[in-house]
């Protein structure tokens, strides 16, 4: 039995890295798997014969058992002639009953998931814009709205390239030539669910915008979580890394911390009358988990890791910077956050999705713009953050003084 607050795959004594250690995110191979949440280990391996039951007790086994062979004797010519006539007659009958069977075989050059006659069947898709968090929001919104309106959803090749290396997504992929030849009807979305989105008309609809709101897809939460389930080797590497942070702790609770900086440091104050998270916010958020859990471990990811190392208090001995404090790949960072028990996010869709997939408690930066910010015309906080998430108000005084970040 694993300990409370600890991912099952990170329990003491469990070799989360497998016999071969950690695998790279984009590596190959099939790691061990488990039925516990957060990893896929400990399932029984398939039979050595590939899954076929060749025991004499099975029909196939009885046919292949050594003592079940029957000696073959040459048949008379008349019998062979009758057999040939019957075979020809049977094949002719099949051809007349199913004349289009041959034509229905898929073309080997068609991209997997592309419909054979897209202009006859119709389809819905969504633009492929932004980085990982944006792409996940677009995918989930397409998934939900297409189902809601009774249409089949397809994704663009660009979206597949972004999401497929990490997740076991299932929506079929359109080939580039099909995309170019479809008379798309563009349908722009704002960033929250509206009643009119339940009745979108059109056979070939391409949703546009940057939707990332739980109001579109939360009623399908389990399906969305399944779409964004990680490949085994991604889960294995994330759990291997987290297990390495356990040390001598017996009741560890992992808290993923995502600090969004980069372009937001400039864009928020200059264009949106807003701020990014500061040192005081992160201290309050970490203080919340330190007061509630016995042995928290904070796993910090950021696109501004130098700032994090200078401003996050590490004197408690419970803070770890992903990738030894250097900026890592977005996919690897996201996998680490999603495999933690709880989440501290700042701003941005990357952190929102990390909290959504991790479950547990999520603390977010609240009220980080001035009341007259144009950002509030395109963004509704109540539609971005789940009601049970915990908001800590941002300090807007640097913005009013003309300094931020």
Short mmCIF file of C-alpha atoms in Angstrom, two decimals:
data_model
loop_
_atom_site.label_atom_id
_atom_site.label_comp_id
_atom_site.label_asym_id
_atom_site.label_seq_id
_atom_site.Cartn_x
_atom_site.Cartn_y
_atom_site.Cartn_z
CA UNK A 1 0.00 0.00 0.00
CA UNK A 2 1.54 3.31 -0.99
CA UNK A 3 1.56 6.22 1.41
CA UNK A 4 -0.99 9.00 1.45
CA UNK A 5 -0.15 11.95 -0.73
CA UNK A 6 2.45 10.05 -2.72
CA UNK A 7 2.02 9.01 -6.34
CA UNK A 8 1.73 5.24 -6.35
CA UNK A 9 4.55 4.97 -8.84
CA UNK A 10 6.85 6.92 -6.49
CA UNK A 11 6.24 4.74 -3.42
CA UNK A 12 9.31 3.66 -1.52
CA UNK A 13 11.03 0.60 -2.86
CA UNK A 14 9.36 0.76 -6.28
CA UNK A 15 11.75 0.81 -9.22
CA UNK A 16 9.93 3.47 -11.24
CA UNK A 17 12.68 3.65 -13.79
CA UNK A 18 12.47 -0.02 -14.72
CA UNK A 19 15.50 -2.11 -15.46
CA UNK A 20 16.70 0.31 -18.06
CA UNK A 21 16.34 3.49 -16.01
CA UNK A 22 14.56 6.58 -17.32
CA UNK A 23 13.68 6.93 -20.96
CA UNK A 24 13.73 10.19 -22.88
CA UNK A 25 10.38 11.81 -23.63
CA UNK A 26 10.65 11.20 -27.34
CA UNK A 27 12.45 7.90 -27.04
CA UNK A 28 11.30 4.50 -28.16
CA UNK A 29 10.60 1.23 -26.47
CA UNK A 30 7.82 -0.07 -24.26
CA UNK A 31 8.39 0.40 -20.53
CA UNK A 32 6.86 -1.74 -17.82
CA UNK A 33 3.31 -0.74 -16.98
CA UNK A 34 1.14 -0.54 -13.85
CA UNK A 35 -2.56 -0.20 -13.14
CA UNK A 36 -1.99 2.58 -10.59
CA UNK A 37 -2.79 6.21 -11.44
CA UNK A 38 0.23 8.01 -12.86
CA UNK A 39 2.07 5.01 -14.24
CA UNK A 40 1.51 1.90 -16.30
CA UNK A 41 3.44 -0.87 -14.61
CA UNK A 42 3.11 -4.37 -13.24
CA UNK A 43 0.64 -5.75 -15.71
CA UNK A 44 1.38 -9.32 -16.67
CA UNK A 45 3.40 -9.62 -19.88
CA UNK A 46 1.75 -11.10 -22.96
CA UNK A 47 2.31 -14.78 -23.66
CA UNK A 48 5.62 -15.61 -25.29
CA UNK A 49 3.81 -16.94 -28.33
CA UNK A 50 2.30 -13.50 -29.02
CA UNK A 51 -1.08 -14.14 -27.41
CA UNK A 52 -2.23 -17.16 -29.47
CA UNK A 53 -3.49 -20.14 -27.48
CA UNK A 54 -1.92 -23.15 -29.14
CA UNK A 55 -2.74 -25.64 -26.43
CA UNK A 56 -4.54 -28.80 -27.59
CA UNK A 57 -7.49 -27.69 -25.42
CA UNK A 58 -8.24 -24.84 -27.83
CA UNK A 59 -9.76 -25.31 -31.30
CA UNK A 60 -6.57 -24.09 -32.94
CA UNK A 61 -4.45 -26.20 -30.61
CA UNK A 62 -6.47 -29.33 -31.33
CA UNK A 63 -5.86 -28.83 -35.02
CA UNK A 64 -2.13 -28.47 -34.49
CA UNK A 65 -1.60 -31.14 -31.85
CA UNK A 66 0.82 -33.82 -33.08
CA UNK A 67 -1.62 -36.69 -32.60
CA UNK A 68 -4.45 -34.91 -34.40
CA UNK A 69 -3.03 -34.98 -37.89
CA UNK A 70 -4.94 -36.99 -40.50
CA UNK A 71 -3.03 -38.52 -43.40
CA UNK A 72 -3.79 -36.98 -46.79
CA UNK A 73 -4.80 -39.25 -49.67
CA UNK A 74 -5.06 -38.07 -53.29
CA UNK A 75 -8.66 -37.37 -54.28
CA UNK A 76 -10.17 -38.77 -57.46
CA UNK A 77 -10.12 -36.46 -60.49
CA UNK A 78 -13.91 -36.21 -60.49
CA UNK A 79 -13.97 -34.95 -56.91
CA UNK A 80 -11.28 -32.37 -57.65
CA UNK A 81 -13.23 -31.14 -60.65
CA UNK A 82 -16.41 -30.73 -58.64
CA UNK A 83 -14.50 -28.89 -55.92
CA UNK A 84 -13.06 -26.45 -58.47
CA UNK A 85 -16.52 -25.77 -59.95
CA UNK A 86 -18.02 -25.16 -56.50
CA UNK A 87 -15.19 -22.78 -55.54
CA UNK A 88 -15.58 -20.75 -58.74
CA UNK A 89 -19.34 -20.55 -58.24
CA UNK A 90 -18.93 -19.35 -54.67
CA UNK A 91 -16.46 -16.62 -55.61
CA UNK A 92 -18.71 -15.43 -58.42
CA UNK A 93 -21.60 -15.20 -55.99
CA UNK A 94 -19.56 -13.08 -53.58
CA UNK A 95 -18.48 -10.75 -56.39
CA UNK A 96 -22.10 -10.16 -57.42
CA UNK A 97 -23.24 -9.54 -53.84
CA UNK A 98 -20.40 -7.18 -52.90
CA UNK A 99 -19.28 -5.38 -56.07
CA UNK A 100 -17.75 -2.42 -54.19
CA UNK A 101 -15.73 -4.41 -51.67
CA UNK A 102 -12.50 -4.00 -53.61
CA UNK A 103 -13.01 -0.30 -54.15
CA UNK A 104 -13.63 0.31 -50.43
CA UNK A 105 -10.11 -0.67 -49.39
CA UNK A 106 -8.20 2.37 -48.10
CA UNK A 107 -5.44 3.84 -50.19
CA UNK A 108 -2.08 3.03 -48.60
CA UNK A 109 -0.92 6.63 -49.15
CA UNK A 110 -3.83 8.17 -47.23
CA UNK A 111 -2.85 9.67 -43.87
CA UNK A 112 -4.20 7.65 -40.94
CA UNK A 113 -7.59 8.92 -39.91
CA UNK A 114 -8.40 10.74 -43.15
CA UNK A 115 -11.85 9.92 -44.54
CA UNK A 116 -11.87 8.35 -48.04
CA UNK A 117 -14.47 10.82 -49.34
CA UNK A 118 -14.32 13.90 -47.08
CA UNK A 119 -16.39 16.17 -49.33
CA UNK A 120 -19.30 13.74 -49.07
CA UNK A 121 -19.21 13.08 -45.33
CA UNK A 122 -18.42 16.51 -43.90
CA UNK A 123 -16.09 17.27 -40.98
CA UNK A 124 -15.19 19.71 -38.21
CA UNK A 125 -11.71 20.86 -37.26
CA UNK A 126 -9.98 23.67 -35.33
CA UNK A 127 -7.07 26.00 -36.02
CA UNK A 128 -3.69 24.92 -34.69
CA UNK A 129 -2.33 28.03 -32.97
CA UNK A 130 0.01 28.75 -30.11
CA UNK A 131 2.11 26.53 -27.92
CA UNK A 132 1.33 23.41 -25.91
CA UNK A 133 -1.31 24.87 -23.57
CA UNK A 134 -3.12 26.59 -26.44
CA UNK A 135 -3.07 23.43 -28.54
CA UNK A 136 -4.57 21.40 -25.71
CA UNK A 137 -7.35 23.95 -25.26
CA UNK A 138 -8.15 23.94 -28.97
CA UNK A 139 -8.16 20.13 -29.12
CA UNK A 140 -10.44 19.74 -26.09
CA UNK A 141 -12.84 22.42 -27.33
CA UNK A 142 -13.08 20.82 -30.78
CA UNK A 143 -13.65 17.41 -29.18
CA UNK A 144 -16.52 18.74 -27.06
CA UNK A 145 -18.24 21.05 -29.56
CA UNK A 146 -18.13 18.56 -32.44
CA UNK A 147 -19.71 15.91 -30.24
CA UNK A 148 -22.27 18.40 -28.95
CA UNK A 149 -23.31 19.32 -32.51
CA UNK A 150 -23.28 15.75 -33.86
CA UNK A 151 -20.25 15.94 -36.15
CA UNK A 152 -17.00 14.02 -36.49
CA UNK A 153 -13.91 15.98 -35.39
CA UNK A 154 -10.57 15.89 -37.22
CA UNK A 155 -7.33 17.63 -36.32
CA UNK A 156 -4.75 19.29 -38.52
CA UNK A 157 -1.31 17.72 -39.04
CA UNK A 158 0.34 20.59 -37.14
CA UNK A 159 -1.72 19.86 -34.03
CA UNK A 160 -0.97 16.16 -34.27
CA UNK A 161 2.77 16.93 -34.38
CA UNK A 162 2.49 19.01 -31.21
CA UNK A 163 0.33 16.68 -29.12
CA UNK A 164 0.95 13.12 -30.32
CA UNK A 165 4.52 12.81 -28.91
CA UNK A 166 3.12 13.32 -25.41
CA UNK A 167 -0.47 12.10 -25.39
CA UNK A 168 -2.56 9.18 -26.61
CA UNK A 169 -4.93 11.40 -28.55
CA UNK A 170 -7.51 9.62 -30.71
CA UNK A 171 -9.03 12.19 -33.08
CA UNK A 172 -8.22 11.35 -36.72
CA UNK A 173 -5.76 13.50 -38.64
CA UNK A 174 -6.51 15.26 -41.91
CA UNK A 175 -3.97 15.06 -44.69
CA UNK A 176 -2.63 18.37 -45.98
CA UNK A 177 -4.20 18.01 -49.43
CA UNK A 178 -7.63 17.37 -47.90
CA UNK A 179 -7.28 20.47 -45.70
CA UNK A 180 -6.53 22.64 -48.73
CA UNK A 181 -9.46 21.37 -50.80
CA UNK A 182 -12.25 21.70 -48.24
CA UNK A 183 -14.60 24.75 -48.40
CA UNK A 184 -14.22 25.55 -44.71
CA UNK A 185 -16.64 27.75 -42.82
CA UNK A 186 -14.60 29.56 -40.16
CA UNK A 187 -16.41 29.95 -36.84
CA UNK A 188 -14.72 32.20 -34.29
CA UNK A 189 -14.95 31.31 -30.61
CA UNK A 190 -14.44 33.47 -27.55
CA UNK A 191 -12.83 31.96 -24.48
CA UNK A 192 -15.90 30.62 -22.67
CA UNK A 193 -18.89 28.48 -23.51
CA UNK A 194 -21.99 30.20 -24.92
CA UNK A 195 -25.44 28.81 -25.68
CA UNK A 196 -25.12 29.48 -29.42
CA UNK A 197 -22.19 27.06 -29.59
CA UNK A 198 -24.67 24.22 -29.04
CA UNK A 199 -26.28 24.98 -32.41
CA UNK A 200 -23.44 25.71 -34.84
CA UNK A 201 -24.54 25.14 -38.43
CA UNK A 202 -22.28 23.92 -41.18
CA UNK A 203 -20.98 20.70 -42.65
CA UNK A 204 -17.34 21.78 -42.91
CA UNK A 205 -16.64 23.96 -39.88
CA UNK A 206 -13.22 25.18 -38.77
CA UNK A 207 -13.29 26.59 -35.24
CA UNK A 208 -10.94 29.55 -34.72
CA UNK A 209 -9.49 31.38 -31.75
CA UNK A 210 -7.63 30.39 -28.58
CA UNK A 211 -10.30 28.64 -26.50
CA UNK A 212 -9.08 27.33 -23.16
CA UNK A 213 -11.97 27.14 -20.72
CA UNK A 214 -13.32 24.28 -18.68
CA UNK A 215 -16.82 25.51 -19.56
CA UNK A 216 -16.45 23.91 -23.01
CA UNK A 217 -15.47 20.41 -21.96
CA UNK A 218 -15.71 19.85 -18.20
CA UNK A 219 -18.88 17.77 -18.63
CA UNK A 220 -16.64 15.34 -20.55
CA UNK A 221 -13.82 15.48 -18.03
CA UNK A 222 -13.05 11.76 -17.99
CA UNK A 223 -12.94 11.62 -21.78
CA UNK A 224 -10.66 14.66 -21.94
CA UNK A 225 -8.34 13.17 -19.34
CA UNK A 226 -8.23 9.99 -21.41
CA UNK A 227 -7.35 11.96 -24.55
CA UNK A 228 -4.51 13.62 -22.64
CA UNK A 229 -3.21 10.46 -21.02
CA UNK A 230 0.56 10.24 -21.41
CA UNK A 231 2.50 7.61 -23.31
CA UNK A 232 4.10 5.05 -21.04
CA UNK A 233 7.66 6.25 -21.57
CA UNK A 234 6.63 9.82 -20.70
CA UNK A 235 4.99 8.68 -17.46
CA UNK A 236 7.97 6.54 -16.59
CA UNK A 237 10.47 9.38 -16.94
CA UNK A 238 8.32 11.80 -14.92
CA UNK A 239 7.82 9.29 -12.11
CA UNK A 240 11.49 8.34 -12.12
CA UNK A 241 12.43 12.00 -11.67
CA UNK A 242 9.92 12.55 -8.85
CA UNK A 243 11.01 9.39 -7.04
CA UNK A 244 14.57 10.74 -7.08
CA UNK A 245 13.42 13.76 -5.08
CA UNK A 246 11.91 11.70 -2.26
CA UNK A 247 15.15 11.28 -0.33
CA UNK A 248 14.46 10.11 3.24
CA UNK A 249 10.93 11.52 3.32
CA UNK A 250 8.28 9.01 4.31
CA UNK A 251 5.12 11.03 3.67
CA UNK A 252 6.02 13.14 0.67
CA UNK A 253 3.49 15.29 -1.20
CA UNK A 254 4.56 16.57 -4.62
CA UNK A 255 3.54 20.10 -5.58
CA UNK A 256 4.21 21.19 -9.15
CA UNK A 257 5.06 24.89 -9.53
CA UNK A 258 4.80 26.60 -12.91
CA UNK A 259 6.12 30.16 -13.14
CA UNK A 260 5.20 31.80 -16.44
CA UNK A 261 7.52 34.63 -17.42
CA UNK A 262 9.13 35.07 -20.85
CA UNK A 263 7.10 37.40 -23.06
CA UNK A 264 4.47 37.90 -20.33
CA UNK A 265 6.90 40.01 -18.28
CA UNK A 266 6.64 42.69 -20.97
CA UNK A 267 3.23 42.00 -22.51
CA UNK A 268 1.18 42.04 -19.31
CA UNK A 269 2.08 45.55 -18.09
CA UNK A 270 2.44 47.14 -21.54
CA UNK A 271 -0.64 45.76 -23.29
CA UNK A 272 -2.97 44.29 -20.69
CA UNK A 273 -2.52 46.48 -17.59
CA UNK A 274 -1.53 43.41 -15.64
CA UNK A 275 1.31 41.81 -13.72
CA UNK A 276 3.03 38.44 -13.53
CA UNK A 277 3.58 36.52 -10.31
CA UNK A 278 6.12 37.97 -7.90
CA UNK A 279 8.19 36.56 -5.07
CA UNK A 280 5.53 37.32 -2.44
CA UNK A 281 2.85 35.34 -4.29
CA UNK A 282 5.02 32.24 -4.55
CA UNK A 283 5.91 32.45 -0.84
CA UNK A 284 2.21 32.58 0.08
CA UNK A 285 1.32 29.71 -2.23
CA UNK A 286 4.13 27.50 -0.93
CA UNK A 287 3.25 28.49 2.64
CA UNK A 288 -0.26 27.17 2.11
CA UNK A 289 1.03 23.68 1.22
CA UNK A 290 3.74 23.70 3.91
CA UNK A 291 1.09 24.39 6.53
CA UNK A 292 -1.27 21.69 5.24
CA UNK A 293 1.07 18.80 4.35
CA UNK A 294 3.78 17.22 6.44
CA UNK A 295 6.52 16.81 3.84
CA UNK A 296 5.82 18.78 0.65
CA UNK A 297 8.26 18.76 -2.24
CA UNK A 298 8.05 21.66 -4.70
CA UNK A 299 9.03 20.90 -8.29
CA UNK A 300 9.60 24.22 -10.06
CA UNK A 301 9.30 24.59 -13.84
CA UNK A 302 9.50 27.88 -15.72
CA UNK A 303 10.49 29.64 -18.91
CA UNK A 304 12.39 32.06 -16.67
CA UNK A 305 14.36 29.73 -14.45
CA UNK A 306 17.09 32.25 -13.63
CA UNK A 307 14.50 34.54 -12.02
CA UNK A 308 13.10 31.57 -10.09
CA UNK A 309 16.49 30.62 -8.69
CA UNK A 310 17.04 34.18 -7.50
CA UNK A 311 13.58 34.76 -5.99
CA UNK A 312 12.29 31.44 -4.61
CA UNK A 313 13.36 30.65 -1.05
CA UNK A 314 15.19 27.31 -0.97
CA UNK A 315 16.20 27.44 2.69
CA UNK A 316 13.49 24.91 3.62
CA UNK A 317 15.26 22.21 1.63
CA UNK A 318 12.06 21.24 -0.18
CA UNK A 319 12.42 23.15 -3.48
CA UNK A 320 13.80 21.52 -6.63
CA UNK A 321 14.29 23.19 -9.99
CA UNK A 322 13.41 20.92 -12.89
CA UNK A 323 16.41 20.11 -15.07
CA UNK A 324 18.88 21.35 -12.46
CA UNK A 325 17.59 24.89 -12.78
CA UNK A 326 17.90 25.20 -16.53
CA UNK A 327 14.99 25.82 -18.88
CA UNK A 328 13.74 22.45 -20.03
CA UNK A 329 11.57 21.27 -22.90
CA UNK A 330 7.88 22.20 -22.48
CA UNK A 331 6.75 18.59 -22.83
CA UNK A 332 9.04 17.33 -20.10
CA UNK A 333 8.08 20.17 -17.76
CA UNK A 334 4.40 19.59 -18.39
CA UNK A 335 4.68 15.86 -17.68
CA UNK A 336 6.39 16.56 -14.36
CA UNK A 337 3.69 19.03 -13.30
CA UNK A 338 0.85 16.71 -14.29
CA UNK A 339 2.32 13.83 -12.27
CA UNK A 340 2.47 15.86 -9.05
CA UNK A 341 -0.26 15.69 -6.41
CA UNK A 342 -1.04 19.42 -6.40
CA UNK A 343 -0.28 22.54 -8.43
CA UNK A 344 0.85 26.12 -7.99
CA UNK A 345 0.38 28.07 -11.21
CA UNK A 346 0.81 31.72 -12.07
CA UNK A 347 -0.84 32.72 -15.36
CA UNK A 348 -1.26 31.12 -18.78
CA UNK A 349 -2.91 28.07 -20.33
CA UNK A 350 0.15 25.86 -19.65
CA UNK A 351 -0.36 26.13 -15.90
CA UNK A 352 -4.14 25.82 -16.20
CA UNK A 353 -3.83 22.50 -18.01
CA UNK A 354 -1.18 21.26 -15.56
CA UNK A 355 -3.63 21.81 -12.71
CA UNK A 356 -6.50 20.25 -14.64
CA UNK A 357 -4.59 17.04 -15.36
CA UNK A 358 -2.89 16.75 -11.98
CA UNK A 359 -6.11 17.02 -10.03
CA UNK A 360 -5.66 17.69 -6.33
CA UNK A 361 -5.52 21.30 -5.16
CA UNK A 362 -4.55 24.13 -7.49
CA UNK A 363 -3.46 27.58 -6.31
CA UNK A 364 -3.50 30.34 -8.93
CA UNK A 365 -2.68 34.05 -9.21
CA UNK A 366 -5.97 35.98 -9.02
CA UNK A 367 -6.93 39.54 -9.99
CA UNK A 368 -3.67 40.20 -11.79
CA UNK A 369 -5.02 43.04 -13.98
CA UNK A 370 -6.46 46.46 -13.26
CA UNK A 371 -10.28 46.67 -13.38
CA UNK A 372 -10.21 48.55 -16.69
CA UNK A 373 -7.85 46.10 -18.40
CA UNK A 374 -8.76 45.23 -22.00
CA UNK A 375 -7.69 41.69 -21.12
CA UNK A 376 -10.95 41.21 -19.24
CA UNK A 377 -12.89 41.64 -22.49
CA UNK A 378 -11.43 38.42 -23.89
CA UNK A 379 -10.74 36.53 -20.66
CA UNK A 380 -13.17 35.58 -17.89
CA UNK A 381 -11.38 34.34 -14.76
CA UNK A 382 -14.45 32.39 -13.62
CA UNK A 383 -14.39 30.47 -16.91
CA UNK A 384 -10.65 29.78 -16.73
CA UNK A 385 -10.19 28.61 -13.13
CA UNK A 386 -12.32 25.83 -11.66
CA UNK A 387 -14.54 26.98 -8.77
CA UNK A 388 -12.73 24.77 -6.26
CA UNK A 389 -9.30 26.18 -7.13
CA UNK A 390 -7.72 28.61 -4.66
CA UNK A 391 -6.90 32.15 -5.79
CA UNK A 392 -4.34 34.44 -4.16
CA UNK A 393 -4.64 38.09 -5.19
CA UNK A 394 -1.77 39.63 -7.10
CA UNK A 395 0.02 42.75 -5.85
CA UNK A 396 -0.87 45.48 -8.34
CA UNK A 397 1.12 48.23 -6.63
CA UNK A 398 4.16 47.86 -8.94
CA UNK A 399 1.83 48.32 -11.90
CA UNK A 400 0.38 51.50 -10.44
CA UNK A 401 3.90 52.79 -9.76
CA UNK A 402 4.90 52.04 -13.33
CA UNK A 403 7.13 49.04 -12.58
CA UNK A 404 6.35 45.34 -12.90
CA UNK A 405 8.08 41.95 -13.05
#
